[in-house]
XYZ file of C-alpha atoms in Angstrom:
407
model
C 95.715 120.560 114.151
C 98.573 118.804 112.404
C 99.198 118.511 108.679
C 97.910 114.945 108.485
C 94.577 115.778 110.068
C 94.055 118.613 107.621
C 94.906 116.523 104.562
C 91.787 116.224 102.423
C 92.488 112.711 101.222
C 90.281 110.455 103.303
C 86.804 109.286 104.149
C 87.311 108.188 107.757
C 85.293 105.581 109.649
C 85.718 106.145 113.402
C 84.653 103.635 116.044
C 82.952 105.144 119.075
C 85.104 105.400 122.206
C 82.103 105.799 124.525
C 82.953 103.222 127.202
C 79.711 103.907 129.025
C 77.797 102.297 126.192
C 79.666 99.235 124.869
C 77.080 98.713 122.149
C 77.411 102.224 120.802
C 77.311 102.252 117.024
C 80.347 103.265 114.969
C 80.379 106.894 113.951
C 81.182 108.140 110.469
C 83.184 111.338 110.732
C 86.205 113.279 109.600
C 89.821 112.398 110.215
C 90.682 112.658 113.921
C 92.888 115.461 115.156
C 96.314 114.811 116.644
C 96.081 117.236 119.551
C 95.749 114.513 122.172
C 91.952 114.537 122.410
C 91.152 111.056 123.703
C 87.774 110.984 122.011
C 89.343 111.252 118.562
C 91.014 107.839 118.541
C 89.869 104.265 118.065
C 91.081 102.129 120.981
C 93.130 99.035 120.227
C 91.693 96.631 122.790
C 93.932 93.788 123.899
C 91.165 91.282 123.282
C 91.239 92.192 119.599
C 94.627 90.531 119.127
C 93.961 87.378 117.139
C 96.173 84.349 117.575
C 98.287 83.483 114.505
C 96.675 81.187 111.983
C 97.431 77.510 112.471
C 99.018 75.615 109.630
C 96.381 72.883 109.742
C 93.585 73.728 107.334
C 90.290 71.914 106.735
C 90.319 69.556 103.786
C 88.945 71.238 100.698
C 89.024 70.385 97.040
C 90.353 73.776 95.981
C 91.207 76.826 98.041
C 90.243 80.235 96.633
C 93.108 82.391 95.412
C 93.626 86.145 95.535
C 96.174 88.716 94.415
C 96.808 91.848 96.480
C 98.968 94.886 95.815
C 100.492 97.120 98.473
C 101.939 100.629 98.132
C 105.434 100.997 99.629
C 107.984 103.765 99.924
C 111.510 103.066 98.679
C 112.806 102.607 102.226
C 109.923 100.275 103.103
C 110.577 98.211 99.976
C 114.248 97.849 100.927
C 113.208 96.749 104.400
C 110.898 94.043 103.001
C 113.508 92.785 100.522
C 116.220 92.494 103.174
C 119.903 91.711 102.696
C 120.354 89.898 99.368
C 116.585 89.359 99.241
C 116.590 87.239 102.397
C 113.440 88.649 104.000
C 111.164 88.529 100.981
C 112.494 85.047 100.172
C 111.558 83.929 103.682
C 108.036 85.322 103.320
C 107.705 83.595 99.943
C 108.889 80.213 101.229
C 107.101 80.135 104.577
C 103.736 81.193 103.147
C 103.942 79.487 99.731
C 103.012 82.630 97.802
C 104.214 84.470 94.730
C 105.512 87.798 95.985
C 107.584 90.485 94.316
C 108.246 94.207 94.315
C 108.179 96.387 91.213
C 111.429 97.800 89.917
C 112.651 101.228 90.951
C 111.523 103.936 88.571
C 113.778 106.956 88.275
C 112.150 109.971 89.888
C 109.528 107.923 91.763
C 109.447 107.511 95.543
C 107.121 104.493 95.553
C 107.148 100.826 94.595
C 104.399 98.208 94.420
C 104.455 94.898 96.286
C 102.395 92.159 94.605
C 101.399 88.991 96.456
C 99.378 86.115 94.984
C 98.272 82.752 96.350
C 95.510 81.240 98.446
C 93.501 83.631 100.595
C 94.999 82.423 103.881
C 98.567 82.298 102.575
C 98.412 85.799 101.102
C 96.880 87.219 104.284
C 99.571 85.591 106.427
C 102.311 86.768 104.042
C 101.100 90.370 104.246
C 100.916 90.017 108.023
C 104.612 89.092 107.886
C 105.193 92.192 105.750
C 103.654 94.335 108.503
C 105.876 92.569 111.053
C 108.970 93.404 109.003
C 107.899 97.026 108.591
C 107.504 97.258 112.375
C 111.117 96.271 112.986
C 113.126 99.180 114.446
C 115.473 101.109 112.187
C 117.646 102.586 114.933
C 119.005 101.630 118.364
C 120.279 103.682 121.288
C 123.740 103.443 122.866
C 122.605 100.585 125.114
C 121.345 98.627 122.115
C 117.679 99.218 122.883
C 115.402 99.595 119.879
C 114.160 103.103 119.221
C 110.561 103.485 118.013
C 110.102 104.042 114.292
C 109.113 107.565 113.360
C 107.407 106.775 110.057
C 104.487 109.098 110.783
C 106.816 112.105 110.948
C 108.108 111.487 107.419
C 106.723 113.642 104.630
C 106.847 112.236 101.109
C 106.438 114.284 97.904
C 104.072 111.541 96.706
C 101.326 112.256 99.239
C 99.787 108.782 99.003
C 102.794 107.521 100.985
C 101.973 109.853 103.875
C 99.852 108.104 106.480
C 96.214 109.193 106.520
C 95.539 107.745 109.954
C 97.221 109.292 112.999
C 99.805 107.225 114.883
C 98.510 105.103 117.771
C 99.072 106.760 121.131
C 99.790 105.731 124.715
C 96.233 106.818 125.522
C 95.051 103.821 123.525
C 97.739 101.312 124.506
C 99.626 101.771 127.769
C 102.312 99.133 127.165
C 105.082 100.671 124.977
C 106.036 97.243 123.592
C 102.461 96.574 122.495
C 102.246 100.086 121.058
C 105.332 99.387 118.924
C 103.583 96.319 117.461
C 100.907 98.429 115.765
C 101.565 98.477 112.023
C 100.059 99.917 108.861
C 99.381 98.462 105.408
C 98.464 100.502 102.307
C 96.296 98.129 100.274
C 95.565 99.161 96.668
C 91.927 98.550 95.725
C 90.072 99.151 92.452
C 87.376 101.741 93.081
C 84.488 99.562 91.906
C 85.384 96.978 94.572
C 85.831 99.528 97.342
C 82.088 100.076 97.671
C 81.659 96.376 98.471
C 84.286 96.612 101.226
C 82.565 99.683 102.687
C 79.123 98.105 102.420
C 75.680 99.682 102.551
C 75.788 102.622 104.907
C 79.342 101.653 105.848
C 78.076 98.505 107.584
C 80.723 96.115 106.228
C 83.754 98.260 107.001
C 82.366 99.133 110.432
C 81.995 95.420 111.097
C 85.642 94.830 110.174
C 86.742 97.646 112.478
C 84.678 96.366 115.392
C 85.464 92.676 114.920
C 89.232 92.930 114.476
C 90.062 96.112 116.409
C 91.690 97.834 113.452
C 91.477 101.309 111.989
C 90.562 101.547 108.307
C 90.515 104.583 106.046
C 90.112 104.928 102.281
C 91.908 107.674 100.390
C 89.595 110.191 98.816
C 91.851 110.660 95.804
C 92.568 108.125 93.092
C 96.142 107.045 92.563
C 97.511 108.974 89.541
C 96.142 107.958 86.141
C 94.220 105.030 87.589
C 90.872 103.998 89.030
C 92.454 102.703 92.225
C 92.529 104.065 95.760
C 94.517 103.280 98.886
C 92.815 101.404 101.720
C 94.956 102.039 104.785
C 94.667 99.433 107.561
C 96.245 100.022 110.976
C 96.440 97.479 113.798
C 98.309 94.492 115.186
C 99.775 92.289 112.407
C 97.539 89.344 113.362
C 94.463 91.595 113.301
C 95.449 92.956 109.885
C 95.920 89.359 108.686
C 92.382 88.364 109.665
C 90.974 91.599 108.255
C 92.647 90.772 104.922
C 91.047 87.315 104.925
C 87.589 88.892 105.126
C 88.442 91.570 102.557
C 89.674 88.842 100.183
C 86.410 86.934 100.608
C 84.495 90.116 99.807
C 86.532 90.710 96.640
C 86.198 87.093 95.481
C 82.419 87.209 95.878
C 82.109 90.676 94.348
C 80.841 89.646 90.917
C 81.106 92.456 88.382
C 78.712 91.805 85.502
C 80.198 94.625 83.426
C 83.549 94.442 81.698
C 86.141 95.935 84.012
C 87.894 98.741 82.160
C 89.363 100.413 85.222
C 93.030 101.329 85.008
C 95.480 100.014 87.562
C 98.202 102.111 89.123
C 101.923 101.609 88.608
C 104.771 103.983 89.535
C 105.007 106.460 86.703
C 107.777 106.808 84.174
C 109.010 110.354 83.777
C 108.372 112.112 80.487
C 111.718 112.743 78.752
C 112.750 116.377 79.184
C 114.195 116.532 75.682
C 110.863 115.462 74.197
C 108.117 117.412 75.995
C 105.592 116.523 73.335
C 106.064 112.837 74.054
C 104.392 110.742 76.682
C 105.115 107.743 78.827
C 104.044 104.147 78.583
C 100.350 103.933 79.209
C 99.708 107.650 78.657
C 97.333 108.813 75.964
C 95.720 111.770 74.268
C 92.595 112.325 72.203
C 92.208 113.941 68.819
C 89.126 114.513 66.721
C 89.423 114.182 62.965
C 86.635 113.914 60.395
C 84.048 113.354 63.154
C 85.976 110.342 64.435
C 87.521 109.824 67.845
C 91.156 108.921 68.189
C 93.292 107.815 71.133
C 97.019 107.139 71.199
C 98.533 104.679 73.670
C 102.321 104.387 73.937
C 103.661 100.885 74.588
C 107.312 100.119 75.466
C 109.025 98.161 72.698
C 109.561 95.083 74.885
C 105.793 94.810 75.500
C 104.613 95.283 71.903
C 104.769 91.575 71.053
C 102.625 90.446 73.965
C 100.125 93.254 73.313
C 99.737 92.082 69.706
C 99.616 88.395 70.603
C 100.584 85.307 68.654
C 99.930 85.895 64.951
C 98.151 89.120 65.938
C 95.259 87.267 67.580
C 95.150 89.382 70.738
C 94.961 92.744 68.995
C 92.538 91.313 66.409
C 90.170 90.194 69.169
C 90.436 93.630 70.759
C 89.530 95.301 67.459
C 86.564 92.967 67.006
C 85.272 93.313 70.568
C 85.440 97.124 70.606
C 84.599 97.660 66.925
C 87.528 100.012 66.513
C 90.493 100.317 64.199
C 93.881 99.962 65.894
C 97.008 100.934 63.967
C 100.396 99.904 65.361
C 103.368 102.088 64.559
C 105.936 100.163 62.519
C 109.391 99.540 63.900
C 111.230 100.779 60.829
C 112.837 103.932 62.165
C 115.971 105.179 60.498
C 119.027 105.613 62.686
C 118.696 109.382 62.325
C 115.170 109.205 63.792
C 116.201 107.404 66.996
C 117.011 110.571 69.013
C 113.471 111.837 68.352
C 111.614 108.706 69.462
C 109.624 108.735 72.688
C 111.398 106.698 75.351
C 110.644 105.758 78.937
C 112.824 106.527 81.969
C 114.945 103.450 81.276
C 115.671 104.651 77.757
C 113.470 102.039 76.061
C 111.718 103.308 72.906
C 107.916 103.258 72.784
C 105.593 102.606 69.842
C 102.230 104.208 69.170
C 99.019 102.184 69.187
C 96.494 104.500 67.507
C 92.832 103.658 68.214
C 90.189 105.136 65.893
C 86.418 104.896 65.806
C 83.231 106.898 65.276
C 81.829 106.140 68.755
C 83.898 107.688 71.592
C 82.681 105.093 74.099
C 84.085 102.248 71.993
C 87.427 104.025 71.564
C 87.598 104.585 75.312
C 86.820 100.899 75.924
C 89.588 99.768 73.560
C 92.020 102.158 75.215
C 91.117 100.918 78.708
C 91.437 97.270 77.696
C 94.830 97.917 76.115
C 96.069 99.703 79.240
C 94.761 96.912 81.450
C 96.568 94.300 79.337
C 99.761 96.340 79.678
C 99.486 96.715 83.462
C 98.758 92.996 83.882
C 101.833 92.081 81.841
C 104.022 94.522 83.801
C 102.908 92.926 87.061
C 103.371 89.395 85.689
C 106.935 90.135 84.575
C 107.709 91.803 87.898
C 106.696 88.665 89.796
C 108.584 86.445 87.345
C 111.753 88.542 87.659
C 111.541 88.474 91.447
C 111.272 84.678 91.446
C 114.165 84.377 88.972
C 116.370 86.609 91.109
C 115.513 84.535 94.166
C 116.369 81.302 92.348
C 119.662 82.765 91.076
C 120.585 83.910 94.563
C 119.843 80.457 95.987
C 121.973 78.791 93.303
C 124.856 81.142 94.065
C 124.636 80.499 97.794
C 124.548 76.734 97.247
C 127.541 76.715 94.913
C 130.990 75.665 96.288
C 132.579 78.812 94.869
C 130.186 80.986 96.851
C 131.034 79.169 100.091
C 134.756 79.391 99.373
C 134.518 83.136 98.818
C 132.550 83.482 102.049
C 135.323 81.667 103.973
C 137.852 84.095 102.583
């Protein structure tokens, strides 16, 4: 059994391959082995390939919108961005979506792709992402494309390693069709994942059967978050239509409780010269005089938006959670600067100290503060991506740019 099949990171839903009984129910089991056993794979039937979505949509007053996040390796992110951002710009323009990729974090092997827009546009955009990821990286001497060997790669960040086994020629005889099978690592908040799985796994089994895809959810949470990876494998068009149904499920998944779950972002390394420090979004607890205390570190450039105009945002947070929140003042002497906690980019952080007599309320305030921070990080990432795209377009349209190109 290979390393992937022995990785304890998945709850696997396997569709029955019993051809003698076409109506056989899906089977819930463990991850399939990679030793060539035909009964361990889900077949990709040709009739599962869904035709691309047409551009003509029924007339509606307002189309529902959705925002999805996808986990990428550094090489995958570079592939999606393309030369001078050409590929991601094409996806953005053709599908009318907001799409961007988080900045590289020193010491991290992953980046996050964020895509927002109408349900159909986002699904089609992510289908294009799968298409781009399927493009060959290498060619032989005759110029023929060599198959990608992504499944053989081993990443230190194990969430980047595929949970599902690669599709085999036992499932799809045509090598060209086999090369069209792609994978998407969708990031889903844990509370919503149960709705996608459904009662007794009925919903996720229905998606597998209807669209001819393989779906597996990671057992582990992404670090310091309440999110998990939902890995989808199949033809790009099948993944597109699966995403449409998943988006509908998420939109209709009404959560009556306040969502305090933490979202995942590539981590900033703790400075080696300050081992007692922590990174943005990290925290610790202390008990003093029978009160609970939590400390959240916020990068300096995000302090203003966390506080809000005239302090309204932090005041509302204090009132809602019935806690006391003290913000560290930015009055450090020059001699103190070397001792301040900084992130991997060298930006100083400030302490937001949350205090209260009820631990649950302190935890709620901490979670809300972290959620506000993660939302702002994602918003700025999308804004920066759009600004870079606009700058690149202006440069390409300028006469000077064309003159330099001629030279």
